[in-house]
Amino acid sequence: MNNKDVSVESYRQFGEFLQQQCGISLGDNKQYLVRSRLASLMHQFNFDSMDALIAGTIRGGNRSLLQAVLDAMTTNETLWFRDSYPYELLINTIFPALTAQNRRLRIWSAACSSGQEPYSIAMSVLEYQRTRPGSLRSGVEIVGTDISSSMLDKCNKGTYDELSLSRGLSAERRQRYFKANGGGMQEVIPEVKRMVSFRSLNLLNSYAGLGRFDIVFCRNVLIYFPADVKTKILQQIAAQLQPGGILFLGASESIGEAASLFSMVKCHPGLYFQKKG
Ligand SMILES: C[S@@+](CC[C@H](N)C(=O)[O-])C[C@H]1O[C@@H](n2cnc3c(N)ncnc32)[C@H](O)[C@@H]1O
């Protein structure tokens, strides 16, 4: 066995540990995935084998090692205005229905990765308000959360390279919502940035401190969790939603056993879930 190989027993223990820490289930025979994601951490944290790195992580006591391992094992794939339809529905259907209310609208991007999702929501709010002056007068607050501290750093910086800007942004939006910050990066303009705040949150923990929301985006993260964890997360999200509040899941995700808590609203294109009651 090579020192970068993961033994059967280490893989089993790491799978249990990962599931308990962040809900992610590795499944069988993904040693190659663990190896490729954690290889660079072996040197960074001075372990002489992958099994030693895994044992050190499970043993605990090194917060930065734990965070680096969770960062490496979570998939952060995201893009601007992902799947288009949630943002079109916000602008064409959902904001018009909510605009009459006399309080601040609150929107949560749960598992926001590097920030494209909450910033796309903020841009949609501005676009809606531009075409309907005086709408959503009490303001909109967007909260982005993620388990990964390195992703939250990116969110807070709000600077993006050419590759990430090329994914999902029209030339017009790029021109309108970004400015060059030197070094070949583009930064989200202050008008968009100040609408969004970011917090660390593990979806396996309590959400009570976040307050109530009108709209929740929980997209492309539930797929990593086993059914019972997914149901519990959806129940907790329902508890944070206002009556009639709206939930967007990823385009390929289903509501599963939490179906009794939500009505499915089919649109053309796309769909969302509305909290019952
Ligand atoms: C594939 S990205 C989805 C980003 C965005 N929602 C989208 O649809 O483009 C999944 C995100 O879930 C986060 N994540 C994974 N497990 C988590 C957990 N237990 N709690 C909170 N966030 C988690 C990862 O750090 C990652 O940023």
PDB file of C-alpha atoms and ligand atoms in Angstrom:
ATOM      1  CA  MET A   1       0.000   0.000   0.000  1.00  0.00           C
ATOM      2  CA  ASN A   2       1.251   3.460  -0.988  1.00  0.00           C
ATOM      3  CA  ASN A   3       1.208   6.159   1.747  1.00  0.00           C
ATOM      4  CA  LYS A   4      -1.477   8.039  -0.206  1.00  0.00           C
ATOM      5  CA  ASP A   5      -3.800   5.017  -0.252  1.00  0.00           C
ATOM      6  CA  VAL A   6      -6.763   4.864   2.105  1.00  0.00           C
ATOM      7  CA  SER A   7      -7.155   1.547   3.913  1.00  0.00           C
ATOM      8  CA  VAL A   8     -10.544  -0.146   4.093  1.00  0.00           C
ATOM      9  CA  GLU A   9     -10.848   0.546   7.833  1.00  0.00           C
ATOM     10  CA  SER A  10      -9.814   4.227   7.520  1.00  0.00           C
ATOM     11  CA  TYR A  11     -12.321   4.681   4.712  1.00  0.00           C
ATOM     12  CA  ARG A  12     -15.106   3.184   6.836  1.00  0.00           C
ATOM     13  CA  GLN A  13     -14.249   5.376   9.839  1.00  0.00           C
ATOM     14  CA  PHE A  14     -13.888   8.488   7.695  1.00  0.00           C
ATOM     15  CA  GLY A  15     -17.249   7.813   5.995  1.00  0.00           C
ATOM     16  CA  GLU A  16     -18.971   7.655   9.409  1.00  0.00           C
ATOM     17  CA  PHE A  17     -17.136  10.752  10.609  1.00  0.00           C
ATOM     18  CA  LEU A  18     -18.031  12.799   7.511  1.00  0.00           C
ATOM     19  CA  GLN A  19     -21.668  11.789   7.743  1.00  0.00           C
ATOM     20  CA  GLN A  20     -21.831  12.802  11.379  1.00  0.00           C
ATOM     21  CA  GLN A  21     -19.964  16.115  10.837  1.00  0.00           C
ATOM     22  CA  CYS A  22     -21.743  17.428   7.758  1.00  0.00           C
ATOM     23  CA  GLY A  23     -24.327  14.852   6.659  1.00  0.00           C
ATOM     24  CA  ILE A  24     -22.504  13.887   3.485  1.00  0.00           C
ATOM     25  CA  SER A  25     -22.625  10.181   2.682  1.00  0.00           C
ATOM     26  CA  LEU A  26     -19.609   8.912   0.754  1.00  0.00           C
ATOM     27  CA  GLY A  27     -21.095   5.591  -0.303  1.00  0.00           C
ATOM     28  CA  ASP A  28     -19.027   2.549  -1.149  1.00  0.00           C
ATOM     29  CA  ASN A  29     -15.626   2.384  -2.762  1.00  0.00           C
ATOM     30  CA  LYS A  30     -14.885   6.071  -3.139  1.00  0.00           C
ATOM     31  CA  GLN A  31     -11.368   5.741  -1.732  1.00  0.00           C
ATOM     32  CA  TYR A  32     -10.089   7.424  -4.914  1.00  0.00           C
ATOM     33  CA  LEU A  33     -12.227  10.485  -4.145  1.00  0.00           C
ATOM     34  CA  VAL A  34     -10.920  10.786  -0.581  1.00  0.00           C
ATOM     35  CA  ARG A  35      -7.382  10.308  -1.838  1.00  0.00           C
ATOM     36  CA  SER A  36      -7.602  12.933  -4.570  1.00  0.00           C
ATOM     37  CA  ARG A  37      -9.380  15.509  -2.398  1.00  0.00           C
ATOM     38  CA  LEU A  38      -7.142  15.121   0.680  1.00  0.00           C
ATOM     39  CA  ALA A  39      -3.724  14.466  -0.914  1.00  0.00           C
ATOM     40  CA  SER A  40      -2.503  18.067  -0.697  1.00  0.00           C
ATOM     41  CA  LEU A  41      -3.488  18.284   2.996  1.00  0.00           C
ATOM     42  CA  MET A  42      -1.129  15.432   3.899  1.00  0.00           C
ATOM     43  CA  HIS A  43       1.883  17.682   3.280  1.00  0.00           C
ATOM     44  CA  GLN A  44       0.242  20.858   4.483  1.00  0.00           C
ATOM     45  CA  PHE A  45      -0.508  19.322   7.913  1.00  0.00           C
ATOM     46  CA  ASN A  46       2.599  17.137   8.087  1.00  0.00           C
ATOM     47  CA  PHE A  47       1.107  13.665   8.036  1.00  0.00           C
ATOM     48  CA  ASP A  48       3.163  10.878   6.516  1.00  0.00           C
ATOM     49  CA  SER A  49       0.206   8.849   5.263  1.00  0.00           C
ATOM     50  CA  MET A  50      -3.425   9.315   4.301  1.00  0.00           C
ATOM     51  CA  ASP A  51      -4.518   6.971   7.094  1.00  0.00           C
ATOM     52  CA  ALA A  52      -2.615   9.135   9.619  1.00  0.00           C
ATOM     53  CA  LEU A  53      -4.312  12.268   8.244  1.00  0.00           C
ATOM     54  CA  ILE A  54      -7.733  10.626   8.585  1.00  0.00           C
ATOM     55  CA  ALA A  55      -6.957   9.389  12.113  1.00  0.00           C
ATOM     56  CA  GLY A  56      -5.729  12.886  13.090  1.00  0.00           C
ATOM     57  CA  THR A  57      -8.889  14.471  11.724  1.00  0.00           C
ATOM     58  CA  ILE A  58     -11.163  12.059  13.587  1.00  0.00           C
ATOM     59  CA  ARG A  59      -9.149  12.399  16.808  1.00  0.00           C
ATOM     60  CA  GLY A  60      -9.924  16.140  16.757  1.00  0.00           C
ATOM     61  CA  GLY A  61      -8.149  18.996  18.509  1.00  0.00           C
ATOM     62  CA  ASN A  62      -7.048  20.782  15.313  1.00  0.00           C
ATOM     63  CA  ARG A  63      -9.808  23.085  14.132  1.00  0.00           C
ATOM     64  CA  SER A  64      -8.000  24.215  10.971  1.00  0.00           C
ATOM     65  CA  LEU A  65      -7.347  20.597   9.919  1.00  0.00           C
ATOM     66  CA  LEU A  66     -11.042  19.756  10.376  1.00  0.00           C
ATOM     67  CA  GLN A  67     -12.105  22.821   8.384  1.00  0.00           C
ATOM     68  CA  ALA A  68      -9.615  22.049   5.583  1.00  0.00           C
ATOM     69  CA  VAL A  69     -10.846  18.440   5.364  1.00  0.00           C
ATOM     70  CA  LEU A  70     -14.521  19.492   5.258  1.00  0.00           C
ATOM     71  CA  ASP A  71     -13.678  22.145   2.628  1.00  0.00           C
ATOM     72  CA  ALA A  72     -11.893  19.565   0.501  1.00  0.00           C
ATOM     73  CA  MET A  73     -14.678  16.980   0.744  1.00  0.00           C
ATOM     74  CA  THR A  74     -17.597  19.292  -0.056  1.00  0.00           C
ATOM     75  CA  THR A  75     -18.392  20.090  -3.668  1.00  0.00           C
ATOM     76  CA  ASN A  76     -18.595  23.815  -4.290  1.00  0.00           C
ATOM     77  CA  GLU A  77     -19.742  23.842  -7.915  1.00  0.00           C
ATOM     78  CA  THR A  78     -21.930  26.889  -8.579  1.00  0.00           C
ATOM     79  CA  LEU A  79     -22.605  29.570 -11.174  1.00  0.00           C
ATOM     80  CA  TRP A  80     -24.441  32.842 -11.734  1.00  0.00           C
ATOM     81  CA  PHE A  81     -28.221  32.666 -12.232  1.00  0.00           C
ATOM     82  CA  ARG A  82     -28.041  28.874 -12.137  1.00  0.00           C
ATOM     83  CA  ASP A  83     -30.867  27.312 -14.201  1.00  0.00           C
ATOM     84  CA  SER A  84     -32.317  30.808 -14.939  1.00  0.00           C
ATOM     85  CA  TYR A  85     -35.886  29.889 -13.948  1.00  0.00           C
ATOM     86  CA  PRO A  86     -35.674  30.638 -10.183  1.00  0.00           C
ATOM     87  CA  TYR A  87     -34.565  34.197 -10.963  1.00  0.00           C
ATOM     88  CA  GLU A  88     -37.168  34.679 -13.707  1.00  0.00           C
ATOM     89  CA  LEU A  89     -39.839  33.450 -11.280  1.00  0.00           C
ATOM     90  CA  LEU A  90     -38.618  35.849  -8.601  1.00  0.00           C
ATOM     91  CA  ILE A  91     -38.874  38.797 -10.995  1.00  0.00           C
ATOM     92  CA  ASN A  92     -42.063  37.836 -12.837  1.00  0.00           C
ATOM     93  CA  THR A  93     -44.173  36.054 -10.211  1.00  0.00           C
ATOM     94  CA  ILE A  94     -42.875  36.042  -6.651  1.00  0.00           C
ATOM     95  CA  PHE A  95     -41.713  39.639  -6.081  1.00  0.00           C
ATOM     96  CA  PRO A  96     -44.930  41.058  -7.614  1.00  0.00           C
ATOM     97  CA  ALA A  97     -46.956  38.927  -5.159  1.00  0.00           C
ATOM     98  CA  LEU A  98     -44.867  40.061  -2.179  1.00  0.00           C
ATOM     99  CA  THR A  99     -44.436  43.698  -3.056  1.00  0.00           C
ATOM    100  CA  ALA A 100     -47.574  44.883  -1.265  1.00  0.00           C
ATOM    101  CA  GLN A 101     -46.414  43.646   2.129  1.00  0.00           C
ATOM    102  CA  ASN A 102     -45.271  46.259   4.545  1.00  0.00           C
ATOM    103  CA  ARG A 103     -42.187  44.629   5.948  1.00  0.00           C
ATOM    104  CA  ARG A 104     -38.683  43.854   4.905  1.00  0.00           C
ATOM    105  CA  LEU A 105     -38.400  40.778   2.689  1.00  0.00           C
ATOM    106  CA  ARG A 106     -35.914  38.154   3.920  1.00  0.00           C
ATOM    107  CA  ILE A 107     -34.294  35.633   1.570  1.00  0.00           C
ATOM    108  CA  TRP A 108     -31.918  32.827   2.591  1.00  0.00           C
ATOM    109  CA  SER A 109     -29.405  31.180   0.298  1.00  0.00           C
ATOM    110  CA  ALA A 110     -28.585  28.015   2.283  1.00  0.00           C
ATOM    111  CA  ALA A 111     -25.326  26.391   1.076  1.00  0.00           C
ATOM    112  CA  CYS A 112     -24.321  29.456  -0.943  1.00  0.00           C
ATOM    113  CA  SER A 113     -20.857  28.202  -1.960  1.00  0.00           C
ATOM    114  CA  SER A 114     -18.761  31.115  -3.325  1.00  0.00           C
ATOM    115  CA  GLY A 115     -21.657  33.589  -3.389  1.00  0.00           C
ATOM    116  CA  GLN A 116     -22.977  33.480  -6.960  1.00  0.00           C
ATOM    117  CA  GLU A 117     -26.451  32.396  -5.780  1.00  0.00           C
ATOM    118  CA  PRO A 118     -27.116  35.137  -3.165  1.00  0.00           C
ATOM    119  CA  TYR A 119     -25.525  37.810  -5.362  1.00  0.00           C
ATOM    120  CA  SER A 120     -27.702  36.678  -8.316  1.00  0.00           C
ATOM    121  CA  ILE A 121     -30.740  37.035  -6.025  1.00  0.00           C
ATOM    122  CA  ALA A 122     -29.632  40.577  -5.087  1.00  0.00           C
ATOM    123  CA  MET A 123     -29.198  41.473  -8.771  1.00  0.00           C
ATOM    124  CA  SER A 124     -32.715  40.121  -9.457  1.00  0.00           C
ATOM    125  CA  VAL A 125     -34.127  42.357  -6.709  1.00  0.00           C
ATOM    126  CA  LEU A 126     -32.434  45.405  -8.257  1.00  0.00           C
ATOM    127  CA  GLU A 127     -33.712  44.467 -11.720  1.00  0.00           C
ATOM    128  CA  TYR A 128     -37.244  44.093 -10.398  1.00  0.00           C
ATOM    129  CA  GLN A 129     -37.067  47.426  -8.594  1.00  0.00           C
ATOM    130  CA  ARG A 130     -35.631  49.173 -11.651  1.00  0.00           C
ATOM    131  CA  THR A 131     -38.637  48.248 -13.770  1.00  0.00           C
ATOM    132  CA  ARG A 132     -41.126  48.984 -10.961  1.00  0.00           C
ATOM    133  CA  PRO A 133     -39.903  52.041  -9.045  1.00  0.00           C
ATOM    134  CA  GLY A 134     -41.134  52.155  -5.449  1.00  0.00           C
ATOM    135  CA  SER A 135     -41.593  48.372  -5.199  1.00  0.00           C
ATOM    136  CA  LEU A 136     -40.311  46.304  -2.257  1.00  0.00           C
ATOM    137  CA  ARG A 137     -40.076  49.619  -0.465  1.00  0.00           C
ATOM    138  CA  SER A 138     -39.289  48.162   2.976  1.00  0.00           C
ATOM    139  CA  GLY A 139     -36.126  46.609   1.598  1.00  0.00           C
ATOM    140  CA  VAL A 140     -34.770  43.125   1.030  1.00  0.00           C
ATOM    141  CA  GLU A 141     -32.264  41.319   3.204  1.00  0.00           C
ATOM    142  CA  ILE A 142     -30.397  38.334   1.754  1.00  0.00           C
ATOM    143  CA  VAL A 143     -28.498  35.931   4.014  1.00  0.00           C
ATOM    144  CA  GLY A 144     -26.001  33.471   2.534  1.00  0.00           C
ATOM    145  CA  THR A 145     -24.778  30.550   4.647  1.00  0.00           C
ATOM    146  CA  ASP A 146     -22.371  27.682   4.056  1.00  0.00           C
ATOM    147  CA  ILE A 147     -20.374  25.181   6.090  1.00  0.00           C
ATOM    148  CA  SER A 148     -17.120  26.047   4.308  1.00  0.00           C
ATOM    149  CA  SER A 149     -15.064  28.907   5.739  1.00  0.00           C
ATOM    150  CA  SER A 150     -12.997  29.259   2.558  1.00  0.00           C
ATOM    151  CA  MET A 151     -16.205  29.663   0.518  1.00  0.00           C
ATOM    152  CA  LEU A 152     -17.481  32.266   2.995  1.00  0.00           C
ATOM    153  CA  ASP A 153     -14.199  34.179   2.607  1.00  0.00           C
ATOM    154  CA  LYS A 154     -14.803  34.281  -1.162  1.00  0.00           C
ATOM    155  CA  CYS A 155     -18.382  35.431  -0.603  1.00  0.00           C
ATOM    156  CA  ASN A 156     -17.292  38.252   1.666  1.00  0.00           C
ATOM    157  CA  LYS A 157     -14.594  39.388  -0.757  1.00  0.00           C
ATOM    158  CA  GLY A 158     -17.064  39.271  -3.660  1.00  0.00           C
ATOM    159  CA  THR A 159     -14.247  39.152  -6.225  1.00  0.00           C
ATOM    160  CA  TYR A 160     -14.335  36.721  -9.124  1.00  0.00           C
ATOM    161  CA  ASP A 161     -11.938  35.642 -11.868  1.00  0.00           C
ATOM    162  CA  GLU A 162     -12.664  35.461 -15.582  1.00  0.00           C
ATOM    163  CA  LEU A 163     -13.603  31.782 -15.489  1.00  0.00           C
ATOM    164  CA  SER A 164     -16.302  32.212 -12.844  1.00  0.00           C
ATOM    165  CA  LEU A 165     -17.575  35.379 -14.539  1.00  0.00           C
ATOM    166  CA  SER A 166     -17.943  33.491 -17.812  1.00  0.00           C
ATOM    167  CA  ARG A 167     -20.434  31.084 -16.214  1.00  0.00           C
ATOM    168  CA  GLY A 168     -24.042  32.297 -16.356  1.00  0.00           C
ATOM    169  CA  LEU A 169     -23.560  36.085 -16.505  1.00  0.00           C
ATOM    170  CA  SER A 170     -24.815  38.091 -19.474  1.00  0.00           C
ATOM    171  CA  ALA A 171     -22.526  40.845 -20.804  1.00  0.00           C
ATOM    172  CA  GLU A 172     -25.049  43.399 -19.593  1.00  0.00           C
ATOM    173  CA  ARG A 173     -25.115  42.074 -16.001  1.00  0.00           C
ATOM    174  CA  ARG A 174     -21.350  41.823 -15.947  1.00  0.00           C
ATOM    175  CA  GLN A 175     -21.077  45.429 -17.031  1.00  0.00           C
ATOM    176  CA  ARG A 176     -23.713  46.650 -14.596  1.00  0.00           C
ATOM    177  CA  TYR A 177     -22.854  44.792 -11.387  1.00  0.00           C
ATOM    178  CA  PHE A 178     -19.040  44.471 -11.359  1.00  0.00           C
ATOM    179  CA  LYS A 179     -16.030  46.733 -11.349  1.00  0.00           C
ATOM    180  CA  ALA A 180     -12.381  45.856 -11.949  1.00  0.00           C
ATOM    181  CA  ASN A 181     -10.438  45.663  -8.698  1.00  0.00           C
ATOM    182  CA  GLY A 182      -6.977  45.236 -10.245  1.00  0.00           C
ATOM    183  CA  GLY A 183      -5.139  41.925 -10.586  1.00  0.00           C
ATOM    184  CA  GLY A 184      -7.515  40.705 -13.302  1.00  0.00           C
ATOM    185  CA  MET A 185     -10.405  40.197 -10.877  1.00  0.00           C
ATOM    186  CA  GLN A 186     -13.844  41.815 -10.909  1.00  0.00           C
ATOM    187  CA  GLU A 187     -15.634  42.827  -7.714  1.00  0.00           C
ATOM    188  CA  VAL A 188     -19.369  42.941  -7.084  1.00  0.00           C
ATOM    189  CA  ILE A 189     -20.439  46.606  -6.755  1.00  0.00           C
ATOM    190  CA  PRO A 190     -21.294  47.949  -3.259  1.00  0.00           C
ATOM    191  CA  GLU A 191     -25.001  48.371  -4.119  1.00  0.00           C
ATOM    192  CA  VAL A 192     -25.266  44.576  -4.557  1.00  0.00           C
ATOM    193  CA  LYS A 193     -22.829  43.678  -1.773  1.00  0.00           C
ATOM    194  CA  ARG A 194     -24.625  45.600   0.943  1.00  0.00           C
ATOM    195  CA  MET A 195     -27.852  43.655   0.334  1.00  0.00           C
ATOM    196  CA  VAL A 196     -26.191  40.363   1.292  1.00  0.00           C
ATOM    197  CA  SER A 197     -24.605  39.155   4.545  1.00  0.00           C
ATOM    198  CA  PHE A 198     -22.851  35.837   5.085  1.00  0.00           C
ATOM    199  CA  ARG A 199     -22.754  33.451   8.047  1.00  0.00           C
ATOM    200  CA  SER A 200     -21.295  30.079   8.778  1.00  0.00           C
ATOM    201  CA  LEU A 201     -23.971  27.408   9.166  1.00  0.00           C
ATOM    202  CA  ASN A 202     -23.901  23.634   9.101  1.00  0.00           C
ATOM    203  CA  LEU A 203     -27.297  22.482   7.795  1.00  0.00           C
ATOM    204  CA  LEU A 204     -27.172  19.626  10.339  1.00  0.00           C
ATOM    205  CA  ASN A 205     -27.312  22.141  13.207  1.00  0.00           C
ATOM    206  CA  SER A 206     -30.065  24.444  14.491  1.00  0.00           C
ATOM    207  CA  TYR A 207     -31.259  27.338  12.274  1.00  0.00           C
ATOM    208  CA  ALA A 208     -33.131  29.101  15.054  1.00  0.00           C
ATOM    209  CA  GLY A 209     -30.699  32.050  15.222  1.00  0.00           C
ATOM    210  CA  LEU A 210     -31.330  32.969  11.588  1.00  0.00           C
ATOM    211  CA  GLY A 211     -34.893  34.238  12.030  1.00  0.00           C
ATOM    212  CA  ARG A 212     -37.818  33.807   9.631  1.00  0.00           C
ATOM    213  CA  PHE A 213     -37.602  33.964   5.833  1.00  0.00           C
ATOM    214  CA  ASP A 214     -40.018  34.651   2.981  1.00  0.00           C
ATOM    215  CA  ILE A 215     -37.943  32.738   0.437  1.00  0.00           C
ATOM    216  CA  VAL A 216     -35.299  30.025   0.807  1.00  0.00           C
ATOM    217  CA  PHE A 217     -32.916  28.772  -1.869  1.00  0.00           C
ATOM    218  CA  CYS A 218     -31.591  25.356  -0.823  1.00  0.00           C
ATOM    219  CA  ARG A 219     -30.192  24.215  -4.135  1.00  0.00           C
ATOM    220  CA  ASN A 220     -27.809  21.447  -5.130  1.00  0.00           C
ATOM    221  CA  VAL A 221     -26.808  20.412  -1.640  1.00  0.00           C
ATOM    222  CA  LEU A 222     -29.544  17.974  -0.510  1.00  0.00           C
ATOM    223  CA  ILE A 223     -28.338  15.489  -3.145  1.00  0.00           C
ATOM    224  CA  TYR A 224     -25.310  14.758  -0.955  1.00  0.00           C
ATOM    225  CA  PHE A 225     -27.375  13.692   2.059  1.00  0.00           C
ATOM    226  CA  PRO A 226     -29.154  10.417   2.851  1.00  0.00           C
ATOM    227  CA  ALA A 227     -32.981  10.532   2.849  1.00  0.00           C
ATOM    228  CA  ASP A 228     -33.458  10.909   6.629  1.00  0.00           C
ATOM    229  CA  VAL A 229     -30.998  13.831   6.836  1.00  0.00           C
ATOM    230  CA  LYS A 230     -32.620  15.505   3.828  1.00  0.00           C
ATOM    231  CA  THR A 231     -36.085  15.203   5.413  1.00  0.00           C
ATOM    232  CA  LYS A 232     -34.859  16.679   8.684  1.00  0.00           C
ATOM    233  CA  ILE A 233     -33.233  19.624   6.857  1.00  0.00           C
ATOM    234  CA  LEU A 234     -36.443  20.291   4.900  1.00  0.00           C
ATOM    235  CA  GLN A 235     -38.496  20.162   8.120  1.00  0.00           C
ATOM    236  CA  GLN A 236     -36.164  22.686   9.721  1.00  0.00           C
ATOM    237  CA  ILE A 237     -36.337  24.927   6.641  1.00  0.00           C
ATOM    238  CA  ALA A 238     -40.150  24.771   6.756  1.00  0.00           C
ATOM    239  CA  ALA A 239     -39.977  25.934  10.376  1.00  0.00           C
ATOM    240  CA  GLN A 240     -37.928  29.003   9.317  1.00  0.00           C
ATOM    241  CA  LEU A 241     -40.312  29.935   6.488  1.00  0.00           C
ATOM    242  CA  GLN A 242     -43.180  32.386   6.907  1.00  0.00           C
ATOM    243  CA  PRO A 243     -46.625  30.849   6.242  1.00  0.00           C
ATOM    244  CA  GLY A 244     -46.898  30.604   2.448  1.00  0.00           C
ATOM    245  CA  GLY A 245     -43.114  31.079   2.194  1.00  0.00           C
ATOM    246  CA  ILE A 246     -41.281  29.820  -0.862  1.00  0.00           C
ATOM    247  CA  LEU A 247     -38.576  27.194  -1.293  1.00  0.00           C
ATOM    248  CA  PHE A 248     -36.422  26.595  -4.352  1.00  0.00           C
ATOM    249  CA  LEU A 249     -34.619  23.268  -4.625  1.00  0.00           C
ATOM    250  CA  GLY A 250     -32.080  22.318  -7.309  1.00  0.00           C
ATOM    251  CA  ALA A 251     -33.456  21.466 -10.756  1.00  0.00           C
ATOM    252  CA  SER A 252     -32.876  17.731 -10.224  1.00  0.00           C
ATOM    253  CA  GLU A 253     -33.862  17.598  -6.539  1.00  0.00           C
ATOM    254  CA  SER A 254     -37.137  16.408  -5.039  1.00  0.00           C
ATOM    255  CA  ILE A 255     -38.943  17.197  -1.797  1.00  0.00           C
ATOM    256  CA  GLY A 256     -39.160  13.495  -0.823  1.00  0.00           C
ATOM    257  CA  GLU A 257     -40.748  12.763   2.539  1.00  0.00           C
ATOM    258  CA  ALA A 258     -41.228  16.438   3.400  1.00  0.00           C
ATOM    259  CA  ALA A 259     -43.971  16.660   0.710  1.00  0.00           C
ATOM    260  CA  SER A 260     -46.723  17.038   3.338  1.00  0.00           C
ATOM    261  CA  LEU A 261     -45.253  20.389   4.446  1.00  0.00           C
ATOM    262  CA  PHE A 262     -45.215  22.036   1.005  1.00  0.00           C
ATOM    263  CA  SER A 263     -47.375  22.455  -2.094  1.00  0.00           C
ATOM    264  CA  MET A 264     -45.561  22.092  -5.382  1.00  0.00           C
ATOM    265  CA  VAL A 265     -46.171  25.026  -7.743  1.00  0.00           C
ATOM    266  CA  LYS A 266     -45.386  24.108 -11.343  1.00  0.00           C
ATOM    267  CA  CYS A 267     -44.456  26.958 -13.662  1.00  0.00           C
ATOM    268  CA  HIS A 268     -43.323  27.222 -17.247  1.00  0.00           C
ATOM    269  CA  PRO A 269     -40.431  26.735 -16.957  1.00  0.00           C
ATOM    270  CA  GLY A 270     -39.455  25.469 -13.509  1.00  0.00           C
ATOM    271  CA  LEU A 271     -41.166  24.910 -10.193  1.00  0.00           C
ATOM    272  CA  TYR A 272     -41.019  25.941  -6.560  1.00  0.00           C
ATOM    273  CA  PHE A 273     -42.455  24.744  -3.254  1.00  0.00           C
ATOM    274  CA  GLN A 274     -44.779  26.773  -1.071  1.00  0.00           C
ATOM    275  CA  LYS A 275     -45.089  26.163   2.658  1.00  0.00           C
ATOM    276  CA  LYS A 276     -48.592  25.019   3.576  1.00  0.00           C
ATOM    277  CA  GLY A 277     -50.642  26.876   6.158  1.00  0.00           C
TER     278      GLY A 277
HETATM  279  C1  LIG B   1     -22.800  22.353  -5.034  1.00  0.00           C
HETATM  280  S1  LIG B   1     -22.715  23.712  -3.937  1.00  0.00           S
HETATM  281  C2  LIG B   1     -24.278  24.486  -4.267  1.00  0.00           C
HETATM  282  C3  LIG B   1     -24.153  25.988  -4.347  1.00  0.00           C
HETATM  283  C4  LIG B   1     -25.440  26.725  -4.740  1.00  0.00           C
HETATM  284  N1  LIG B   1     -26.519  26.473  -3.815  1.00  0.00           N
HETATM  285  C5  LIG B   1     -25.871  26.367  -6.154  1.00  0.00           C
HETATM  286  O1  LIG B   1     -26.879  25.689  -6.322  1.00  0.00           O
HETATM  287  O2  LIG B   1     -25.181  26.758  -7.107  1.00  0.00           O
HETATM  288  C6  LIG B   1     -22.987  22.866  -2.385  1.00  0.00           C
HETATM  289  C7  LIG B   1     -22.554  23.678  -1.158  1.00  0.00           C
HETATM  290  O3  LIG B   1     -23.048  23.006  -0.005  1.00  0.00           O
HETATM  291  C8  LIG B   1     -22.143  23.224   1.051  1.00  0.00           C
HETATM  292  N2  LIG B   1     -22.399  22.214   2.090  1.00  0.00           N
HETATM  293  C9  LIG B   1     -22.111  20.895   2.080  1.00  0.00           C
HETATM  294  N3  LIG B   1     -22.500  20.308   3.226  1.00  0.00           N
HETATM  295  C10 LIG B   1     -23.049  21.293   3.985  1.00  0.00           C
HETATM  296  C11 LIG B   1     -23.638  21.320   5.278  1.00  0.00           C
HETATM  297  N4  LIG B   1     -23.737  20.218   6.029  1.00  0.00           N
HETATM  298  N5  LIG B   1     -24.081  22.506   5.734  1.00  0.00           N
HETATM  299  C12 LIG B   1     -23.999  23.629   4.999  1.00  0.00           C
HETATM  300  N6  LIG B   1     -23.447  23.665   3.774  1.00  0.00           N
HETATM  301  C13 LIG B   1     -22.989  22.508   3.269  1.00  0.00           C
HETATM  302  C14 LIG B   1     -20.780  23.113   0.382  1.00  0.00           C
HETATM  303  O4  LIG B   1     -19.770  23.745   1.139  1.00  0.00           O
HETATM  304  C15 LIG B   1     -21.057  23.787  -0.967  1.00  0.00           C
HETATM  305  O5  LIG B   1     -20.651  25.139  -0.955  1.00  0.00           O
END
